[in-house]
Short mmCIF file of C-alpha atoms and ligand atoms in Angstrom, two decimals:
data_model
loop_
_atom_site.label_atom_id
_atom_site.label_comp_id
_atom_site.label_asym_id
_atom_site.label_seq_id
_atom_site.Cartn_x
_atom_site.Cartn_y
_atom_site.Cartn_z
CA UNK A 1 -60.98 -49.88 77.35
CA UNK A 2 -62.49 -50.89 73.67
CA UNK A 3 -60.55 -52.14 71.27
CA UNK A 4 -60.99 -52.22 67.77
CA UNK A 5 -60.67 -54.40 65.23
CA UNK A 6 -57.42 -53.85 62.87
CA UNK A 7 -59.67 -53.16 59.75
CA UNK A 8 -61.67 -50.63 61.66
CA UNK A 9 -62.62 -47.12 60.11
CA UNK A 10 -62.18 -43.14 60.99
CA UNK A 11 -66.12 -43.44 61.01
CA UNK A 12 -66.45 -46.53 63.32
CA UNK A 13 -63.93 -45.40 66.18
CA UNK A 14 -65.57 -42.04 65.53
CA UNK A 15 -69.22 -43.58 66.44
CA UNK A 16 -67.29 -45.69 68.94
CA UNK A 17 -66.03 -42.13 70.44
CA UNK A 18 -69.80 -40.15 70.41
CA UNK A 19 -71.43 -43.11 72.24
CA UNK A 20 -69.06 -43.19 74.70
CA UNK A 21 -69.33 -39.39 75.06
CA UNK A 22 -73.16 -39.43 75.88
CA UNK A 23 -72.03 -41.23 78.89
CA UNK A 24 -69.89 -37.91 80.59
CA UNK A 25 -66.92 -40.79 81.19
CA UNK A 26 -63.50 -39.17 80.00
CA UNK A 27 -62.25 -40.67 76.31
CA UNK A 28 -58.73 -41.21 75.59
CA UNK A 29 -57.87 -42.62 72.28
CA UNK A 30 -55.12 -44.66 72.24
CA UNK A 31 -53.67 -45.29 68.34
CA UNK A 32 -51.19 -48.73 68.01
CA UNK A 33 -49.51 -50.07 65.22
CA UNK A 34 -51.99 -52.49 64.70
CA UNK A 35 -54.80 -51.56 66.52
CA UNK A 36 -56.71 -48.66 68.04
CA UNK A 37 -58.18 -48.77 71.97
CA UNK A 38 -60.29 -46.08 73.49
CA UNK A 39 -59.99 -45.63 77.31
CA UNK A 40 -62.82 -44.36 78.96
CA UNK A 41 -62.06 -43.81 82.13
CA UNK A 42 -64.87 -43.28 84.44
CA UNK A 43 -68.37 -44.92 85.46
CA UNK A 44 -67.75 -49.04 84.12
CA UNK A 45 -71.23 -49.57 85.20
CA UNK A 46 -72.68 -46.91 81.91
CA UNK A 47 -69.57 -48.13 79.95
CA UNK A 48 -71.28 -51.26 80.18
CA UNK A 49 -74.68 -50.72 79.63
CA UNK A 50 -73.69 -48.77 76.25
CA UNK A 51 -73.72 -52.18 74.26
CA UNK A 52 -70.48 -51.37 72.56
CA UNK A 53 -69.42 -54.77 71.90
CA UNK A 54 -72.03 -54.94 69.32
CA UNK A 55 -70.73 -52.33 67.41
CA UNK A 56 -69.64 -52.32 64.18
CA UNK A 57 -65.00 -52.28 64.20
CA UNK A 58 -65.03 -52.59 67.91
CA UNK A 59 -63.06 -56.24 68.51
CA UNK A 60 -63.65 -56.58 72.16
CA UNK A 61 -64.16 -54.51 75.45
CA UNK A 62 -62.06 -55.31 78.52
CA UNK A 63 -62.85 -53.96 82.01
CA UNK A 64 -59.97 -52.72 84.08
CA UNK A 65 -61.43 -52.10 87.37
CA UNK A 66 -62.46 -55.12 89.27
CA UNK A 67 -66.78 -56.35 88.93
CA UNK A 68 -66.67 -56.61 92.83
CA UNK A 69 -67.16 -52.99 94.28
CA UNK A 70 -68.03 -52.93 97.94
CA UNK A 71 -65.85 -55.82 99.14
CA UNK A 72 -62.50 -53.92 96.76
CA UNK A 73 -59.73 -52.45 98.14
CA UNK A 74 -59.51 -50.81 95.24
CA UNK A 75 -62.19 -48.05 95.79
CA UNK A 76 -62.77 -46.14 98.85
CA UNK A 77 -62.46 -48.89 101.34
CA UNK A 78 -58.66 -48.61 102.02
CA UNK A 79 -58.26 -49.75 106.06
CA UNK A 80 -59.50 -52.95 106.63
CA UNK A 81 -62.23 -54.04 108.47
CA UNK A 82 -62.17 -55.18 111.95
CA UNK A 83 -65.21 -55.80 114.04
CA UNK A 84 -66.08 -56.88 117.64
CA UNK A 85 -67.98 -60.60 117.99
CA UNK A 86 -68.46 -60.67 121.83
CA UNK A 87 -65.65 -58.22 122.42
CA UNK A 88 -63.16 -61.02 120.09
CA UNK A 89 -61.79 -58.51 117.18
CA UNK A 90 -61.52 -60.07 113.88
CA UNK A 91 -59.73 -58.83 111.26
CA UNK A 92 -57.06 -57.01 112.80
CA UNK A 93 -54.19 -57.36 112.09
CA UNK A 94 -52.66 -58.79 115.57
CA UNK A 95 -54.92 -61.03 116.11
CA UNK A 96 -56.08 -64.26 115.08
CA UNK A 97 -59.22 -66.51 115.57
CA UNK A 98 -59.57 -69.64 116.45
CA UNK A 99 -63.13 -71.21 115.79
CA UNK A 100 -63.84 -74.32 116.63
CA UNK A 101 -66.52 -76.90 117.35
CA UNK A 102 -68.61 -79.77 116.24
CA UNK A 103 -69.29 -80.28 112.70
CA UNK A 104 -73.10 -80.92 113.39
CA UNK A 105 -74.83 -80.71 116.81
CA UNK A 106 -75.66 -84.47 117.62
CA UNK A 107 -76.77 -84.04 121.26
CA UNK A 108 -76.60 -81.63 124.15
CA UNK A 109 -73.63 -83.83 126.13
CA UNK A 110 -71.25 -84.23 123.10
CA UNK A 111 -72.04 -80.36 122.24
CA UNK A 112 -71.69 -79.33 125.84
CA UNK A 113 -68.52 -81.33 126.18
CA UNK A 114 -66.95 -80.44 122.75
CA UNK A 115 -67.94 -76.23 123.69
CA UNK A 116 -65.94 -76.19 127.29
CA UNK A 117 -62.92 -77.76 125.69
CA UNK A 118 -62.27 -75.35 122.82
CA UNK A 119 -63.77 -72.36 125.60
CA UNK A 120 -60.62 -73.61 128.07
CA UNK A 121 -58.03 -73.97 124.70
CA UNK A 122 -58.74 -70.03 123.62
CA UNK A 123 -61.31 -70.74 121.05
CA UNK A 124 -63.58 -67.47 120.32
CA UNK A 125 -66.10 -68.81 118.15
CA UNK A 126 -68.06 -71.96 119.07
CA UNK A 127 -69.15 -73.75 115.64
CA UNK A 128 -71.44 -76.02 115.52
CA UNK A 129 -74.06 -77.03 112.41
CA UNK A 130 -78.67 -77.66 113.33
CA UNK A 131 -79.39 -77.70 110.17
CA UNK A 132 -76.37 -79.25 107.64
CA UNK A 133 -76.38 -78.84 103.92
CA UNK A 134 -75.66 -82.79 102.97
CA UNK A 135 -74.62 -83.73 99.64
CA UNK A 136 -76.93 -87.49 99.97
CA UNK A 137 -80.62 -86.64 100.90
CA UNK A 138 -80.53 -89.22 102.80
CA UNK A 139 -77.79 -88.63 105.37
CA UNK A 140 -78.56 -86.72 109.21
CA UNK A 141 -79.60 -83.34 108.26
CA UNK A 142 -78.66 -82.58 111.16
CA UNK A 143 -81.57 -81.66 114.96
CA UNK A 144 -82.51 -78.18 113.48
CA UNK A 145 -84.44 -76.22 115.94
CA UNK A 146 -83.79 -78.18 118.79
CA UNK A 147 -80.05 -78.06 117.74
CA UNK A 148 -80.01 -74.03 118.67
CA UNK A 149 -81.21 -74.13 121.82
CA UNK A 150 -78.45 -76.91 122.70
CA UNK A 151 -76.48 -73.90 120.94
CA UNK A 152 -77.26 -71.44 122.61
CA UNK A 153 -77.24 -73.26 125.89
CA UNK A 154 -73.27 -74.00 125.17
CA UNK A 155 -73.48 -70.56 124.63
CA UNK A 156 -75.06 -69.82 128.36
CA UNK A 157 -72.28 -71.96 130.15
CA UNK A 158 -69.15 -71.56 127.57
CA UNK A 159 -69.81 -67.61 127.11
CA UNK A 160 -68.43 -68.02 123.80
CA UNK A 161 -70.50 -66.75 121.03
CA UNK A 162 -71.96 -69.33 118.10
CA UNK A 163 -71.45 -69.21 114.50
CA UNK A 164 -73.96 -71.62 112.74
CA UNK A 165 -75.00 -71.94 108.78
CA UNK A 166 -78.44 -69.93 107.50
CA UNK A 167 -79.00 -73.22 105.17
CA UNK A 168 -82.16 -71.51 104.09
CA UNK A 169 -83.70 -68.48 103.90
CA UNK A 170 -87.23 -69.90 105.68
CA UNK A 171 -85.34 -71.31 109.18
CA UNK A 172 -84.08 -66.86 109.36
CA UNK A 173 -85.55 -66.40 112.45
CA UNK A 174 -84.84 -69.44 114.36
CA UNK A 175 -81.07 -69.32 113.33
CA UNK A 176 -81.32 -65.35 113.59
CA UNK A 177 -82.50 -66.10 117.54
CA UNK A 178 -79.51 -68.42 118.27
CA UNK A 179 -76.57 -67.27 116.31
CA UNK A 180 -73.99 -64.85 116.90
CA UNK A 181 -72.64 -64.95 113.81
CA UNK A 182 -74.18 -66.79 110.47
CA UNK A 183 -72.06 -68.90 107.78
CA UNK A 184 -73.24 -69.43 104.25
CA UNK A 185 -71.86 -72.95 103.38
CA UNK A 186 -69.99 -73.28 100.62
CA UNK A 187 -73.31 -74.53 98.64
CA UNK A 188 -74.87 -70.97 98.79
CA UNK A 189 -72.27 -68.81 98.23
CA UNK A 190 -73.82 -68.22 94.90
CA UNK A 191 -77.73 -68.37 96.90
CA UNK A 192 -78.23 -64.96 95.98
CA UNK A 193 -81.66 -64.46 97.99
CA UNK A 194 -80.45 -66.11 100.50
CA UNK A 195 -76.95 -63.40 100.63
CA UNK A 196 -79.78 -60.53 100.92
CA UNK A 197 -81.69 -62.43 103.55
CA UNK A 198 -78.08 -62.47 105.87
CA UNK A 199 -77.13 -59.67 104.60
CA UNK A 200 -80.42 -57.66 105.84
CA UNK A 201 -80.21 -59.33 109.42
CA UNK A 202 -77.10 -57.46 110.23
CA UNK A 203 -75.41 -59.96 111.88
CA UNK A 204 -71.58 -60.72 111.18
CA UNK A 205 -71.76 -63.57 108.30
CA UNK A 206 -69.50 -66.11 107.37
CA UNK A 207 -69.26 -66.52 103.54
CA UNK A 208 -67.40 -69.83 102.43
CA UNK A 209 -65.79 -69.79 99.25
CA UNK A 210 -68.20 -72.27 96.90
CA UNK A 211 -66.72 -75.24 96.03
CA UNK A 212 -65.57 -73.96 92.23
CA UNK A 213 -65.96 -70.34 92.86
CA UNK A 214 -63.47 -68.11 91.60
CA UNK A 215 -62.05 -65.31 94.18
CA UNK A 216 -63.75 -62.79 92.01
CA UNK A 217 -66.98 -64.35 92.48
CA UNK A 218 -66.62 -64.98 96.11
CA UNK A 219 -66.15 -61.40 96.48
CA UNK A 220 -69.21 -60.72 93.91
CA UNK A 221 -71.13 -62.92 96.66
CA UNK A 222 -69.73 -60.86 99.42
CA UNK A 223 -70.95 -57.16 97.82
CA UNK A 224 -74.56 -59.50 98.27
CA UNK A 225 -74.45 -59.00 101.95
CA UNK A 226 -72.32 -55.83 101.63
CA UNK A 227 -74.93 -53.71 100.01
CA UNK A 228 -77.67 -54.33 102.23
CA UNK A 229 -75.63 -51.94 104.38
CA UNK A 230 -73.74 -54.86 106.73
CA UNK A 231 -70.47 -54.35 106.80
CA UNK A 232 -69.37 -56.95 108.94
CA UNK A 233 -68.50 -60.22 106.42
CA UNK A 234 -65.60 -62.86 106.69
CA UNK A 235 -64.38 -64.73 104.00
CA UNK A 236 -63.26 -68.21 104.54
CA UNK A 237 -61.28 -70.24 102.22
CA UNK A 238 -62.80 -74.17 102.58
CA UNK A 239 -60.74 -75.65 100.15
CA UNK A 240 -61.83 -75.82 96.13
CA UNK A 241 -62.10 -78.94 93.79
CA UNK A 242 -59.55 -79.51 91.37
CA UNK A 243 -58.06 -82.90 89.21
CA UNK A 244 -56.64 -83.93 92.75
CA UNK A 245 -58.69 -86.25 94.68
CA UNK A 246 -56.34 -87.16 97.93
CA UNK A 247 -57.72 -84.72 99.90
CA UNK A 248 -61.15 -84.13 100.23
CA UNK A 249 -61.03 -80.68 97.97
CA UNK A 250 -57.85 -78.71 97.47
CA UNK A 251 -56.94 -75.60 100.17
CA UNK A 252 -56.14 -72.54 97.69
CA UNK A 253 -53.78 -71.18 100.96
CA UNK A 254 -52.71 -68.35 97.74
CA UNK A 255 -56.26 -67.55 97.92
CA UNK A 256 -55.52 -65.52 101.65
CA UNK A 257 -52.92 -63.05 100.55
CA UNK A 258 -54.57 -62.60 97.09
CA UNK A 259 -57.53 -61.83 99.00
CA UNK A 260 -55.53 -59.69 101.13
CA UNK A 261 -54.10 -57.57 98.88
CA UNK A 262 -58.01 -57.35 97.22
CA UNK A 263 -60.40 -56.87 100.20
CA UNK A 264 -60.83 -55.17 102.79
CA UNK A 265 -63.09 -57.82 104.72
CA UNK A 266 -61.22 -60.70 107.08
CA UNK A 267 -59.76 -63.74 105.46
CA UNK A 268 -60.29 -67.37 107.50
CA UNK A 269 -59.27 -70.78 106.15
CA UNK A 270 -61.13 -74.13 107.43
CA UNK A 271 -58.66 -76.72 107.24
CA UNK A 272 -61.23 -79.59 108.32
CA UNK A 273 -63.58 -79.90 105.49
CA UNK A 274 -60.77 -78.60 102.89
CA UNK A 275 -58.77 -81.83 103.58
CA UNK A 276 -60.87 -84.15 105.14
CA UNK A 277 -57.88 -85.71 107.30
CA UNK A 278 -57.60 -84.56 110.90
CA UNK A 279 -53.57 -85.42 110.13
CA UNK A 280 -53.22 -82.38 107.87
CA UNK A 281 -55.53 -79.95 109.78
CA UNK A 282 -52.53 -78.71 111.93
CA UNK A 283 -50.41 -78.56 109.49
CA UNK A 284 -52.91 -76.69 107.52
CA UNK A 285 -53.92 -74.65 110.06
CA UNK A 286 -50.15 -73.32 110.84
CA UNK A 287 -49.62 -72.62 107.23
CA UNK A 288 -52.89 -70.45 107.31
CA UNK A 289 -51.33 -69.06 110.14
CA UNK A 290 -48.06 -68.59 108.38
CA UNK A 291 -49.55 -66.66 104.84
CA UNK A 292 -51.70 -63.59 107.35
CA UNK A 293 -55.17 -65.69 107.34
CA UNK A 294 -57.86 -63.63 110.44
CA UNK A 295 -58.56 -67.48 111.94
CA UNK A 296 -59.38 -70.43 111.09
CA UNK A 297 -62.36 -72.53 111.48
CA UNK A 298 -61.86 -76.52 112.68
CA UNK A 299 -63.90 -79.13 113.60
CA UNK A 300 -63.98 -80.91 117.45
CA UNK A 301 -65.70 -84.23 118.63
CA UNK A 302 -64.77 -86.06 121.65
CA UNK A 303 -65.35 -89.57 119.94
CA UNK A 304 -64.75 -88.90 115.87
CA UNK A 305 -65.74 -92.28 115.31
CA UNK A 306 -68.75 -92.16 116.42
CA UNK A 307 -69.74 -89.04 114.49
CA UNK A 308 -72.59 -88.47 112.36
CA UNK A 309 -70.70 -86.41 110.01
CA UNK A 310 -67.41 -85.41 109.09
CA UNK A 311 -65.67 -88.10 111.58
CA UNK A 312 -62.27 -87.87 109.44
CA UNK A 313 -61.13 -84.74 109.57
CA UNK A 314 -62.42 -83.89 113.49
CA UNK A 315 -59.91 -83.41 115.88
CA UNK A 316 -59.81 -85.39 118.88
CA UNK A 317 -61.64 -83.31 121.47
CA UNK A 318 -58.42 -84.36 124.24
CA UNK A 319 -55.93 -83.02 121.73
CA UNK A 320 -57.21 -79.39 121.27
CA UNK A 321 -55.38 -77.78 123.72
CA UNK A 322 -51.98 -78.85 122.24
CA UNK A 323 -53.31 -78.20 118.80
CA UNK A 324 -54.48 -74.55 120.06
CA UNK A 325 -50.86 -74.07 121.49
CA UNK A 326 -48.98 -75.04 118.31
CA UNK A 327 -51.53 -73.18 116.02
CA UNK A 328 -51.46 -69.59 118.40
CA UNK A 329 -47.54 -70.41 118.14
CA UNK A 330 -47.59 -69.96 114.47
CA UNK A 331 -49.66 -66.98 114.56
CA UNK A 332 -47.67 -65.51 117.12
CA UNK A 333 -44.90 -65.24 114.65
CA UNK A 334 -47.09 -63.01 111.92
CA UNK A 335 -47.16 -60.56 115.39
CA UNK A 336 -51.33 -62.08 116.19
CA UNK A 337 -52.30 -63.44 119.19
CA UNK A 338 -55.45 -65.53 119.75
CA UNK A 339 -58.85 -63.19 119.73
C1 PEP B 401 -69.63 -76.39 107.43
O1 PEP B 401 -68.90 -75.48 107.74
O2 PEP B 401 -70.46 -77.20 108.59
C2 PEP B 401 -69.87 -77.05 106.46
C3 PEP B 401 -71.05 -77.62 105.35
O3 PEP B 401 -68.87 -76.44 105.38
P1 PEP B 401 -68.49 -75.97 103.94
O4 PEP B 401 -70.03 -75.26 104.08
O5 PEP B 401 -67.75 -75.67 103.62
O6 PEP B 401 -68.66 -77.64 103.38
MN1 MN B 402 -68.31 -80.81 108.58
#
């Protein structure tokens, strides 16, 4: 929609109209009491490239169609995207994905024990970081490739597929060898080159919302993966920066039903990183189920006090079976069973 200034002349209006007509869009002039608006119906990209904002008599150009194309449910893609990770259906309206595991792979014993615990309690995917994005460069950055090998061992023993973070394109071969699902962390949501690398691999991608990213930006980031021909993308709301400091981040639960309206992609919630406090993880997980999330991703540790990363938000492994049962009961209220 092109809105003219109140002073725009007939000649300026005609010039805008003529320029629009060069692109083949359908042009509709809508005279108002104060200003005239011109509707351009057709390819928004073509219109964007015309430089209409700079023309005499133009006040502003207001896009009506959404800036994300492939992730949008408004265009060709009306059906929700559903895909299977090792036989577990993600994104179906009758399944709820419980993804759980340690924040970080610290040792073989720690990871295998947590993996057994979450597998026994109905998790469908094991999480665990081998390459960790840390705010301080002096913090523990993960075991790297040996960490991936431990995850592979946990997979072999429990049968659980593994999600782990792809932090850097330089690690792509090693991570792809062991991961069933690639995680793009919040800090890398706008690392467009990395998104393309992840898209090209063809493995499912768990894309976390950036710390200060809008939902439009999240969906445009998803477009980077989708445009590589990879349809298997899961979006994750993991809390955003707000003025509130009581919790580590502010969990934007409204993101879930909003995303459900505007995208066909599955949406999960990470109550662990959002809250930073294990006492809040269960109520937020139940909330995620109540607002229609396709699942959650949570951190679990057998001895959180000794954890090398994110101990305060880790659920006790000994409490996980009860946690899983109670969250599953809430998901069941929405017609969903554990994936
Ligand atoms: C994680 O899930 O391991 C993690 C680092 O989360 P985020 O990228 O959301 O901070
Ligand atoms: Mn963590």
